[in-house]
Amino acid sequence: MTKTEKFLSDNWHKLLAFAIITGQALIFIIVGKNLYTGICDNLDLFIAQLKVLKDNHAFFGGNRILPILGGLERNYFPSELSAYNLLYFFLPVEYAYIAGLILKPIIALVSSVILAKVYFKEDYAQHEKSVYLCALAFGMLPLYPAYSFCFVSLPLLLALVIKAYRQPKNGLIYLGLFAYPFLSYFSFFGIFILGYVAVAILLLTIKDKKLPFSMIGALFSLLMGYLVFEHRLFYLMLFSKVPTIRSEMVVACFDGPQIWETFKAGLLNGVAHAETIHKRLVLPCICLYMLWLLFICLKKKKPLYFLLNPFMLTIYFIIFNALVYALYYWEPLRNLFEALLPPLKGFSYGRTIFFNAFAWYLAFFFVLKDLFLLCEKMGNRIRVTFLGHLNILKLVPIVLGLLAIAFVLKTQTQYNDLYNSSYCYYYRQMKGGTPNSLSFNEFYGGDIFNKIKADIDYSSKDYAVAYGFHPATLQYNQISTVDGYCGYYSLDYKKAFRQAIAPTLENQEGWKYYYDNFGYRAYLFSNDGRNTYDFGARDAIGEADELNIDFEALKGLGCRYIFSRFELTNDYPFSRFNQYSDSSVPYNVYLYEL
């Protein structure tokens, strides 16, 4: 074997990681604002909110009032002490978003390598290729962008917890656990992490027959970290006396068959914010490995090892998370949870399912790890060569790992920005066509809103409302809004906004149920039941429409302007200012003044 061949044989996995991460970065940099990404819970929510924080110099500002939902306190917005959020403080929005996408697989890979080195110690080198393959597949998953760092840093958390148990006198570990919430988010992950560590303390107490004080220290360090890094959230939860929309939130209640279907769907597919893309390859490999492991353990008369080995513990964890996700929709259990913990009323504890994004690929790692060892052992006995000297048996785990990565890269989902952007760029450049979806730039209105603001000499004191598109589009363009999308805001404002849209709600039962039982989106809804705001396609027809709302109530919220994607046919009580169009967006904007 030549030096070059030996180098490639020893380092192909590192070169693969470099190629994938660098290739992804180049694609995102090339497409820039023409990137195609998921709108729901992404462009329509946190991206606009983070830009509002920056535009209003309120990232670190005390309790400023920000121009969303008629004036919302700074505490209701994302924390400034967050690695992902700070990207938007230091970089222009589109580059901050791209930086988050580029950093996601890097964090996943680094975290996974740290975990493997902590867990395997001196045996790490023989498992490194398995670590890289699984970490790359995990890191490229189409995860919820705003909380992607939370997902991909989970291996780092596990490594810190293991080290705290093994090295209880190492103070740097507790400092690392205290700082970990900088990469995490309490409502999505933190509360469950604290719960899982508490369970680990209980199990280790039983196992070791003594209190694991190091783990108690780890729990305390994490709790203090979350309290500090998310001080705004805890202030609202513990000290604010203002009732929020969550106090009246209604969650769907499922019967037995529906709970079973929810469990099965969560187990096989994950959820929209954490699509695991494991069903076609990773899951069959895991099932076959489980049967093989059972056979080996029975043959060696070690059934207990089969039940309690790290791989099976990971499988139990996956099943538990999917089960909790499904049981969240069982009303008696949910009522008990809210009665025991009143401050968490409206909190979705079904988010345990988010942990499965990491857990599936951790289980797959155990498969590849043992398959590498088995094929290496068999390959030394049976030589089935390819291209003269490559042993096919030794290629089996490599091929499976590469296929797992390929499945992730080629699966179209709402948050698979690499696939969506690459496809749409190819469609534009190579076929000369126009994708029937909105890019990052088109969703936020291109240059059209700057033209409108200049035309009317807009002042931030003039509040507006959107019809036919998301209010986030206005907010992104520094237009104050009386409407908006927020998961946590004053119940009084929800009721005040309801007065403005009451005529539509009384006419459309679907919108009435949606607003009264949830209320995240304080929007102007269509009178005919259509979802006019979430059009998301270039060819969405903007036909003339009539608003069925209480204009006086809307004006009472401080609203002066209506920005509409449709020409409004109402005879009153506003005047049409102008119609605007621009080559940077595929829709018109009609401006009306109350």
Coordinates of C-alpha atoms in Angstrom, one line a residue:
M1 CA 0.0 0.0 0.0
T2 CA 1.4 3.4 -1.0
K3 CA 1.6 6.4 1.4
T4 CA -1.3 8.0 -0.5
E5 CA -3.4 4.9 -0.2
K6 CA -2.6 4.5 3.5
F7 CA -3.5 8.2 4.1
L8 CA -6.8 7.8 2.3
S9 CA -7.5 4.5 4.2
D10 CA -6.8 6.1 7.5
N11 CA -8.5 9.5 6.9
W12 CA -11.2 9.1 4.4
H13 CA -13.9 9.7 7.0
K14 CA -12.3 13.1 7.9
L15 CA -12.0 14.0 4.2
L16 CA -15.7 13.1 3.8
A17 CA -16.7 15.3 6.7
F18 CA -14.7 18.2 5.3
A19 CA -16.2 17.7 1.8
I20 CA -19.8 17.6 3.0
I21 CA -19.5 20.6 5.4
T22 CA -17.5 22.7 3.0
G23 CA -19.8 21.8 0.1
Q24 CA -22.8 22.7 2.1
A25 CA -21.2 26.0 3.1
L26 CA -20.3 26.9 -0.5
I27 CA -23.9 26.2 -1.7
F28 CA -25.4 28.4 1.0
I29 CA -23.0 31.2 0.4
I30 CA -23.7 31.1 -3.3
V31 CA -27.5 31.1 -3.0
G32 CA -27.4 33.8 -0.2
K33 CA -30.8 35.5 0.1
N34 CA -32.2 33.1 -2.5
L35 CA -32.0 30.2 -0.1
Y36 CA -35.2 28.1 0.2
T37 CA -36.2 27.1 3.7
G38 CA -39.2 26.3 5.8
I39 CA -41.6 29.1 6.5
C40 CA -43.7 27.6 9.3
D41 CA -42.3 28.3 12.8
N42 CA -39.1 29.6 11.1
L43 CA -39.3 32.6 8.8
D44 CA -42.7 33.6 10.2
L45 CA -41.4 33.5 13.8
F46 CA -38.0 33.6 15.3
I47 CA -36.0 34.9 12.4
A48 CA -38.2 38.1 12.3
Q49 CA -38.2 38.4 16.1
L50 CA -34.4 38.3 16.2
K51 CA -34.2 41.0 13.5
V52 CA -36.6 43.1 15.5
L53 CA -34.3 42.8 18.6
K54 CA -31.3 43.9 16.5
D55 CA -33.1 46.7 14.7
N56 CA -34.4 48.1 18.0
H57 CA -31.1 47.7 19.8
A58 CA -32.9 45.5 22.3
F59 CA -30.8 42.3 22.3
F60 CA -29.4 43.3 25.7
G61 CA -31.9 46.0 26.5
G62 CA -33.7 45.6 29.8
N63 CA -37.5 45.4 29.5
R64 CA -37.9 47.4 26.3
I65 CA -41.3 47.5 24.5
L66 CA -40.9 46.1 21.0
P67 CA -43.2 46.9 18.0
I68 CA -45.0 43.5 17.7
L69 CA -48.5 42.7 18.8
G70 CA -49.1 46.4 19.6
G71 CA -46.0 46.6 21.8
L72 CA -44.6 43.5 23.5
E73 CA -42.1 43.4 26.4
R74 CA -38.6 42.3 25.6
N75 CA -38.9 39.4 28.0
Y76 CA -41.2 37.6 25.7
F77 CA -38.5 37.4 23.0
P78 CA -35.6 34.9 22.6
S79 CA -32.8 35.1 25.1
E80 CA -29.7 37.1 24.3
L81 CA -27.5 34.5 26.1
S82 CA -27.8 31.9 23.3
A83 CA -25.2 30.8 20.8
Y84 CA -27.7 30.7 18.0
N85 CA -29.4 33.9 18.8
L86 CA -26.2 35.8 19.1
L87 CA -25.4 35.1 15.4
Y88 CA -28.2 37.6 14.6
F89 CA -26.6 40.2 16.8
F90 CA -23.2 40.0 15.1
L91 CA -24.2 39.2 11.5
P92 CA -26.8 40.4 8.9
V93 CA -29.9 38.3 9.2
E94 CA -29.4 36.2 6.1
Y95 CA -25.8 35.5 6.9
A96 CA -26.7 34.7 10.5
Y97 CA -29.2 32.1 9.2
I98 CA -26.6 30.6 6.9
A99 CA -24.0 30.6 9.6
G100 CA -26.4 28.6 11.8
L101 CA -26.9 26.0 9.0
I102 CA -23.1 25.7 8.5
L103 CA -22.3 25.4 12.2
K104 CA -25.0 22.7 12.9
P105 CA -23.1 19.7 11.4
I106 CA -19.8 21.0 12.9
I107 CA -21.3 21.1 16.4
A108 CA -22.8 17.6 15.9
L109 CA -19.5 16.2 14.7
V110 CA -17.4 17.8 17.4
S111 CA -19.9 16.9 20.1
S112 CA -20.0 13.3 18.9
V113 CA -16.2 12.9 18.9
I114 CA -16.0 14.3 22.4
L115 CA -18.7 11.9 23.6
A116 CA -16.9 8.9 21.9
K117 CA -13.5 9.9 23.4
V118 CA -15.0 10.2 26.9
Y119 CA -17.0 6.9 26.6
F120 CA -14.4 4.7 24.9
K121 CA -11.2 6.4 26.2
E122 CA -8.2 4.7 24.7
D123 CA -10.4 2.5 22.4
Y124 CA -11.8 5.5 20.6
A125 CA -9.5 5.2 17.5
Q126 CA -11.0 1.8 16.5
H127 CA -14.5 3.3 16.5
E128 CA -13.7 6.7 14.9
K129 CA -15.0 5.9 11.5
S130 CA -18.4 4.8 12.9
V131 CA -18.5 8.0 15.0
Y132 CA -17.9 10.2 11.9
L133 CA -20.5 8.5 9.7
C134 CA -23.2 8.6 12.3
A135 CA -22.4 12.1 13.4
L136 CA -22.6 13.4 9.8
A137 CA -25.9 11.8 9.2
F138 CA -27.2 13.2 12.5
G139 CA -25.7 16.6 11.9
M140 CA -27.3 16.9 8.5
L141 CA -30.8 16.1 9.7
P142 CA -33.4 18.7 8.7
L143 CA -33.9 19.9 12.3
Y144 CA -35.8 23.0 13.5
P145 CA -33.3 25.8 12.6
A146 CA -33.8 28.1 15.5
Y147 CA -33.1 25.3 18.0
S148 CA -30.7 23.2 15.8
F149 CA -27.8 23.8 18.2
C150 CA -29.9 22.3 21.0
F151 CA -30.3 19.1 19.0
V152 CA -26.8 18.6 17.8
S153 CA -25.1 19.5 21.1
L154 CA -26.8 16.6 23.0
P155 CA -23.7 14.4 22.6
L156 CA -21.7 17.1 24.3
L157 CA -24.1 17.2 27.2
L158 CA -24.0 13.4 27.6
A159 CA -20.2 13.5 27.6
L160 CA -20.2 16.1 30.3
V161 CA -22.6 14.1 32.5
I162 CA -20.5 10.9 32.1
K163 CA -17.3 12.8 33.0
A164 CA -19.1 14.3 36.1
Y165 CA -19.9 10.8 37.2
R166 CA -16.4 9.4 36.5
Q167 CA -14.4 12.4 37.7
P168 CA -16.4 13.9 40.5
K169 CA -13.6 16.2 41.7
N170 CA -13.0 17.9 38.3
G171 CA -14.4 21.4 38.7
L172 CA -14.1 22.3 35.0
I173 CA -16.8 19.7 34.2
Y174 CA -19.3 21.5 36.4
L175 CA -18.4 24.8 34.8
G176 CA -19.0 23.1 31.4
L177 CA -22.4 21.9 32.6
F178 CA -23.2 25.4 33.9
A179 CA -22.3 26.8 30.5
Y180 CA -24.1 24.1 28.4
P181 CA -27.5 26.0 28.3
F182 CA -25.7 28.5 26.1
L183 CA -26.3 25.9 23.4
S184 CA -29.6 24.7 24.7
Y185 CA -33.2 25.9 25.3
F186 CA -35.1 25.2 28.5
S187 CA -38.7 24.8 27.1
F188 CA -37.6 22.5 24.3
F189 CA -34.8 20.5 26.0
G190 CA -33.7 21.8 29.4
I191 CA -36.7 20.8 31.5
F192 CA -36.4 17.2 30.1
I193 CA -32.6 17.1 30.5
L194 CA -33.0 18.0 34.2
G195 CA -35.6 15.3 34.5
Y196 CA -33.4 12.7 32.8
V197 CA -30.4 13.6 35.0
A198 CA -32.7 13.3 38.1
V199 CA -33.7 9.8 37.0
A200 CA -30.1 8.9 36.4
I201 CA -29.4 10.0 40.0
L202 CA -32.1 7.6 41.3
L203 CA -30.9 4.7 39.2
L204 CA -27.2 5.2 40.2
T205 CA -28.2 5.4 43.8
I206 CA -29.8 2.0 43.5
K207 CA -26.9 0.6 41.5
D208 CA -24.1 2.0 43.7
K209 CA -26.0 1.9 47.0
K210 CA -25.0 5.4 47.8
L211 CA -25.9 8.9 46.7
P212 CA -24.0 10.0 43.5
F213 CA -23.1 13.5 44.8
S214 CA -21.2 14.3 41.6
M215 CA -24.5 13.7 39.6
I216 CA -26.4 15.9 42.1
G217 CA -23.7 18.5 41.4
A218 CA -24.2 18.1 37.7
L219 CA -27.9 18.6 38.1
F220 CA -27.4 21.7 40.2
S221 CA -24.9 23.1 37.7
L222 CA -27.3 22.6 34.8
L223 CA -30.2 24.2 36.7
M224 CA -28.2 27.2 37.6
G225 CA -27.0 27.5 34.0
Y226 CA -30.6 27.5 32.7
L227 CA -31.7 30.1 35.3
V228 CA -28.9 32.4 34.2
F229 CA -28.9 31.9 30.4
E230 CA -32.7 32.1 30.2
H231 CA -33.4 34.6 33.0
R232 CA -36.1 36.3 31.0
L233 CA -38.1 33.1 30.5
F234 CA -37.9 32.2 34.2
Y235 CA -38.8 35.7 35.2
L236 CA -42.1 35.4 33.2
M237 CA -42.8 31.9 34.5
L238 CA -42.1 32.7 38.2
F239 CA -42.6 36.4 38.8
S240 CA -44.8 37.9 36.1
K241 CA -48.4 38.4 37.2
V242 CA -49.7 39.0 33.7
P243 CA -51.9 36.1 32.5
T244 CA -50.8 34.8 29.1
I245 CA -52.4 33.0 26.2
R246 CA -51.2 29.7 27.6
S247 CA -53.6 29.9 30.6
E248 CA -56.5 29.3 28.1
M249 CA -54.8 27.1 25.6
V250 CA -56.7 23.9 24.6
V251 CA -54.8 20.8 23.5
A252 CA -56.3 18.1 21.4
C253 CA -57.6 15.0 23.3
F254 CA -57.1 11.6 21.6
D255 CA -58.7 8.3 22.2
G256 CA -56.9 5.0 22.4
P257 CA -56.5 4.3 18.6
Q258 CA -55.4 7.9 18.0
I259 CA -52.8 7.7 20.7
W260 CA -51.5 4.5 19.2
E261 CA -51.3 6.1 15.7
T262 CA -49.5 9.1 17.2
F263 CA -47.0 6.9 19.0
K264 CA -46.4 4.8 15.9
A265 CA -45.9 8.0 13.7
G266 CA -43.6 9.5 16.2
L267 CA -41.5 6.3 16.4
L268 CA -41.3 5.8 12.7
N269 CA -41.0 9.4 11.4
G270 CA -40.3 11.8 14.2
V271 CA -42.1 15.1 14.1
A272 CA -42.1 18.1 11.9
H273 CA -39.4 19.9 14.0
A274 CA -37.2 16.9 14.3
E275 CA -37.6 14.6 11.2
T276 CA -35.3 11.7 11.8
I277 CA -35.2 10.1 8.3
H278 CA -34.4 6.7 9.8
K279 CA -37.3 4.5 8.6
R280 CA -35.9 3.2 5.3
L281 CA -32.3 2.3 6.3
V282 CA -31.4 3.1 9.9
L283 CA -34.4 1.3 11.4
P284 CA -34.0 -1.9 9.4
C285 CA -30.4 -2.1 10.4
I286 CA -31.2 -1.5 14.0
C287 CA -33.9 -4.3 14.0
L288 CA -31.5 -6.8 12.3
Y289 CA -28.8 -5.9 14.8
M290 CA -31.2 -6.4 17.7
L291 CA -32.0 -9.9 16.5
W292 CA -28.3 -10.7 16.0
L293 CA -27.5 -9.4 19.5
L294 CA -30.3 -11.4 21.0
F295 CA -29.0 -14.6 19.3
I296 CA -25.5 -13.9 20.5
C297 CA -26.6 -13.2 24.1
L298 CA -28.8 -16.3 24.2
K299 CA -26.0 -18.4 22.7
K300 CA -23.6 -17.1 25.4
K301 CA -26.3 -17.5 28.1
K302 CA -26.3 -13.8 28.9
P303 CA -29.9 -12.7 28.5
L304 CA -29.5 -9.9 31.1
Y305 CA -26.8 -8.3 29.0
F306 CA -29.1 -8.2 26.1
L307 CA -31.7 -6.3 28.2
L308 CA -29.3 -3.9 29.8
N309 CA -26.6 -3.2 27.3
P310 CA -26.1 0.5 26.0
F311 CA -27.7 -0.3 22.7
M312 CA -30.9 -1.6 24.2
L313 CA -31.0 1.2 26.8
T314 CA -31.0 3.6 23.8
I315 CA -33.9 1.8 22.3
Y316 CA -35.9 2.0 25.5
F317 CA -35.1 5.7 25.6
I318 CA -36.5 6.1 22.1
I319 CA -39.7 4.2 22.8
F320 CA -40.2 6.1 26.1
N321 CA -39.9 9.5 24.3
A322 CA -42.3 8.5 21.6
L323 CA -44.7 7.1 24.2
V324 CA -44.7 10.4 26.3
Y325 CA -45.2 12.3 23.0
A326 CA -48.3 10.3 22.3
L327 CA -49.7 10.3 25.9
Y328 CA -49.5 14.1 26.0
Y329 CA -52.8 13.9 24.1
W330 CA -54.4 11.7 26.8
E331 CA -56.4 14.3 28.8
P332 CA -56.4 12.6 32.2
L333 CA -52.6 12.4 32.3
R334 CA -52.3 16.0 31.0
N335 CA -54.7 17.3 33.6
L336 CA -52.7 15.5 36.4
F337 CA -49.5 17.0 35.1
E338 CA -51.0 20.6 35.1
A339 CA -52.5 20.1 38.5
L340 CA -49.1 19.0 40.0
L341 CA -47.2 21.8 38.2
P342 CA -49.5 24.8 37.6
P343 CA -46.8 27.1 36.2
L344 CA -46.4 24.6 33.4
K345 CA -50.0 24.8 32.2
G346 CA -50.0 24.8 28.5
F347 CA -46.4 23.4 28.4
S348 CA -46.0 20.6 25.8
Y349 CA -44.2 17.8 27.6
G350 CA -44.6 15.7 24.5
R351 CA -41.4 17.4 23.3
T352 CA -39.5 14.4 24.6
I353 CA -39.8 13.2 21.0
F354 CA -37.1 15.7 20.1
F355 CA -34.4 13.7 21.8
N356 CA -35.0 10.8 19.3
A357 CA -33.2 12.7 16.6
F358 CA -30.0 12.0 18.5
A359 CA -31.0 8.7 20.0
W360 CA -31.7 7.0 16.6
Y361 CA -28.3 7.8 15.3
L362 CA -26.7 6.8 18.6
A363 CA -28.4 3.4 18.3
F364 CA -27.2 3.3 14.7
F365 CA -23.7 4.0 15.9
F366 CA -23.7 0.8 18.0
V367 CA -24.8 -1.1 14.9
L368 CA -22.0 0.3 12.8
K369 CA -19.4 0.0 15.6
D370 CA -20.0 -3.8 16.0
L371 CA -20.4 -4.3 12.2
F372 CA -17.0 -2.7 11.6
L373 CA -15.4 -5.1 14.1
L374 CA -17.3 -8.1 12.8
C375 CA -16.5 -7.3 9.1
E376 CA -12.9 -6.7 10.0
K377 CA -12.7 -10.0 11.7
M378 CA -14.5 -11.9 8.9
G379 CA -12.5 -10.0 6.2
N380 CA -9.3 -11.3 7.6
R381 CA -10.6 -14.8 7.1
I382 CA -12.6 -14.4 3.9
R383 CA -11.1 -12.3 1.1
V384 CA -13.7 -11.1 -1.4
T385 CA -11.9 -8.3 -3.2
F386 CA -13.0 -5.3 -5.3
L387 CA -10.7 -3.4 -7.6
G388 CA -7.9 -5.8 -6.8
H389 CA -7.3 -5.2 -3.1
L390 CA -10.5 -3.7 -1.5
N391 CA -12.2 -6.3 0.7
I392 CA -15.9 -6.0 0.1
L393 CA -16.8 -7.3 3.6
K394 CA -14.9 -4.5 5.2
L395 CA -16.8 -2.0 3.0
V396 CA -20.2 -3.1 4.2
P397 CA -20.4 -0.8 7.3
I398 CA -18.9 2.0 5.3
V399 CA -21.5 1.7 2.6
L400 CA -24.4 1.6 5.2
G401 CA -23.0 4.7 6.9
L402 CA -22.7 6.5 3.5
L403 CA -26.2 5.5 2.6
A404 CA -27.6 6.8 5.9
I405 CA -26.0 10.2 5.1
A406 CA -27.3 10.1 1.5
F407 CA -30.9 9.4 2.7
V408 CA -30.7 12.5 4.9
L409 CA -29.3 14.7 2.1
K410 CA -31.7 13.6 -0.5
T411 CA -34.9 13.6 1.5
Q412 CA -37.1 16.7 0.8
T413 CA -38.6 18.2 3.9
Q414 CA -39.5 21.7 5.0
Y415 CA -36.3 22.2 6.9
N416 CA -33.9 20.4 4.5
D417 CA -32.4 23.7 3.3
L418 CA -29.5 22.1 1.5
Y419 CA -31.8 20.0 -0.7
N420 CA -34.4 22.7 -1.2
S421 CA -31.9 25.4 -2.1
S422 CA -29.8 23.1 -4.3
Y423 CA -32.8 21.9 -6.2
C424 CA -34.2 25.4 -6.7
Y425 CA -30.9 26.9 -7.7
Y426 CA -30.4 24.1 -10.3
Y427 CA -33.9 24.7 -11.5
R428 CA -33.3 28.4 -12.0
Q429 CA -29.7 28.2 -13.4
M430 CA -29.9 25.0 -15.5
K431 CA -33.5 24.9 -16.6
G432 CA -34.2 28.6 -16.7
G433 CA -37.4 28.0 -14.7
T434 CA -38.8 29.7 -11.6
P435 CA -39.5 27.4 -8.5
N436 CA -43.0 27.6 -7.3
S437 CA -42.0 28.5 -3.8
L438 CA -40.8 31.5 -2.0
S439 CA -37.1 32.1 -1.3
F440 CA -35.8 33.8 1.9
N441 CA -35.7 37.1 0.1
E442 CA -39.1 36.7 -1.5
F443 CA -40.8 35.8 1.7
Y444 CA -39.5 38.9 3.4
G445 CA -40.6 41.1 0.5
G446 CA -37.4 41.9 -1.4
D447 CA -37.2 45.7 -1.9
I448 CA -40.9 46.4 -2.1
F449 CA -41.4 47.5 1.5
N450 CA -38.5 49.9 1.4
K451 CA -40.2 51.6 -1.6
I452 CA -43.5 51.7 0.3
K453 CA -41.9 53.2 3.5
A454 CA -40.2 55.8 1.4
D455 CA -43.4 56.7 -0.4
I456 CA -45.4 57.3 2.8
D457 CA -42.5 58.6 4.9
Y458 CA -43.2 55.8 7.3
S459 CA -42.6 56.3 11.1
S460 CA -42.1 53.4 13.5
K461 CA -44.9 55.0 15.6
D462 CA -47.4 54.1 12.9
Y463 CA -48.6 50.6 13.5
A464 CA -49.9 48.3 10.8
V465 CA -51.5 45.0 10.1
A466 CA -50.9 42.4 7.4
Y467 CA -53.5 40.6 5.3
G468 CA -52.6 37.8 2.9
F469 CA -49.1 37.2 4.2
H470 CA -47.4 36.8 7.6
P471 CA -46.9 39.8 9.8
A472 CA -43.3 38.7 10.1
T473 CA -42.8 40.1 6.6
L474 CA -43.7 43.6 7.9
Q475 CA -41.7 43.1 11.2
Y476 CA -38.6 42.1 9.2
N477 CA -38.9 45.4 7.3
Q478 CA -39.1 47.5 10.4
I479 CA -42.8 48.1 10.2
S480 CA -44.6 48.1 13.6
T481 CA -47.5 45.7 13.8
V482 CA -50.6 45.2 15.9
D483 CA -50.7 41.6 14.7
G484 CA -48.1 38.9 15.0
Y485 CA -47.1 35.3 15.9
C486 CA -45.8 34.6 19.4
G487 CA -46.1 31.5 21.6
Y488 CA -46.3 33.6 24.8
Y489 CA -48.0 37.0 25.2
S490 CA -50.7 38.7 27.2
L491 CA -54.1 37.1 27.4
D492 CA -55.6 40.6 27.5
Y493 CA -54.1 41.5 24.2
K494 CA -55.4 38.3 22.7
K495 CA -58.9 39.3 23.7
A496 CA -58.5 42.9 22.5
F497 CA -57.3 41.7 19.1
R498 CA -60.2 39.2 19.0
Q499 CA -62.6 42.1 19.0
A500 CA -61.1 43.3 15.8
I501 CA -61.4 39.9 14.0
A502 CA -64.7 38.8 15.8
P503 CA -66.9 39.2 12.6
T504 CA -64.6 36.7 10.8
L505 CA -64.4 34.3 13.7
E506 CA -68.2 34.2 14.1
N507 CA -68.6 33.5 10.4
Q508 CA -65.9 30.8 10.2
E509 CA -66.0 28.1 12.9
G510 CA -62.5 26.8 11.9
W511 CA -60.8 30.1 12.5
K512 CA -62.8 30.6 15.7
Y513 CA -61.6 27.3 17.1
Y514 CA -58.0 28.0 16.0
Y515 CA -57.8 31.4 17.5
D516 CA -59.8 30.8 20.7
N517 CA -58.1 27.6 21.6
F518 CA -54.5 28.5 20.6
G519 CA -54.0 32.1 19.8
Y520 CA -50.4 32.0 18.8
R521 CA -51.2 33.8 15.6
A522 CA -53.1 37.1 16.1
Y523 CA -53.8 37.5 12.3
L524 CA -56.4 38.9 10.1
F525 CA -58.1 35.7 8.8
S526 CA -60.1 35.4 5.6
N527 CA -63.9 35.5 5.7
D528 CA -64.2 32.5 3.4
G529 CA -62.1 30.1 5.5
R530 CA -59.0 30.1 3.2
N531 CA -55.5 30.2 4.7
T532 CA -54.5 33.3 2.8
Y533 CA -51.4 34.2 4.9
D534 CA -49.6 30.9 4.4
F535 CA -49.6 30.9 0.6
G536 CA -45.9 30.0 0.3
A537 CA -46.0 29.7 -3.5
R538 CA -45.3 32.1 -6.3
D539 CA -48.4 31.3 -8.3
A540 CA -50.8 31.9 -5.4
I541 CA -53.6 34.0 -6.9
G542 CA -54.2 37.3 -5.2
E543 CA -57.8 37.9 -6.0
A544 CA -59.8 40.8 -4.8
D545 CA -61.2 40.1 -1.3
E546 CA -63.3 41.7 1.4
L547 CA -62.2 42.0 5.0
N548 CA -64.9 41.2 7.5
I549 CA -63.5 42.8 10.6
D550 CA -64.3 45.4 13.2
F551 CA -62.3 48.3 11.8
E552 CA -63.0 50.5 14.8
A553 CA -61.6 47.9 17.2
L554 CA -58.6 47.5 14.9
K555 CA -58.1 51.2 14.9
G556 CA -58.4 51.1 18.7
L557 CA -55.4 48.9 18.8
G558 CA -53.4 51.7 17.3
C559 CA -53.4 50.4 13.7
R560 CA -53.0 53.0 11.0
Y561 CA -52.1 51.0 7.9
I562 CA -53.3 47.7 6.3
F563 CA -50.8 46.0 4.0
S564 CA -52.7 43.5 1.9
R565 CA -51.7 40.9 -0.8
F566 CA -55.2 41.3 -2.1
E567 CA -57.1 44.3 -3.4
L568 CA -59.8 45.0 -0.8
T569 CA -63.4 45.5 -2.0
N570 CA -64.7 47.1 1.2
D571 CA -66.3 50.5 0.7
Y572 CA -65.2 51.7 4.2
P573 CA -63.7 52.8 6.5
F574 CA -60.3 53.3 4.9
S575 CA -58.7 54.9 1.9
R576 CA -56.5 53.1 -0.6
F577 CA -53.1 54.6 -0.7
N578 CA -51.5 52.7 -3.6
Q579 CA -50.7 49.4 -5.3
Y580 CA -47.0 48.3 -5.3
S581 CA -45.1 45.7 -7.3
D582 CA -41.5 44.9 -7.7
S583 CA -39.4 42.4 -9.6
S584 CA -37.9 41.1 -6.4
V585 CA -41.2 39.6 -5.2
P586 CA -43.9 37.6 -7.1
Y587 CA -46.9 39.3 -5.5
N588 CA -48.4 42.8 -5.3
V589 CA -48.9 44.8 -2.1
Y590 CA -51.9 47.0 -1.6
L591 CA -51.6 49.7 1.0
Y592 CA -54.6 51.1 2.8
E593 CA -54.9 53.8 5.5
L594 CA -57.5 53.7 8.2

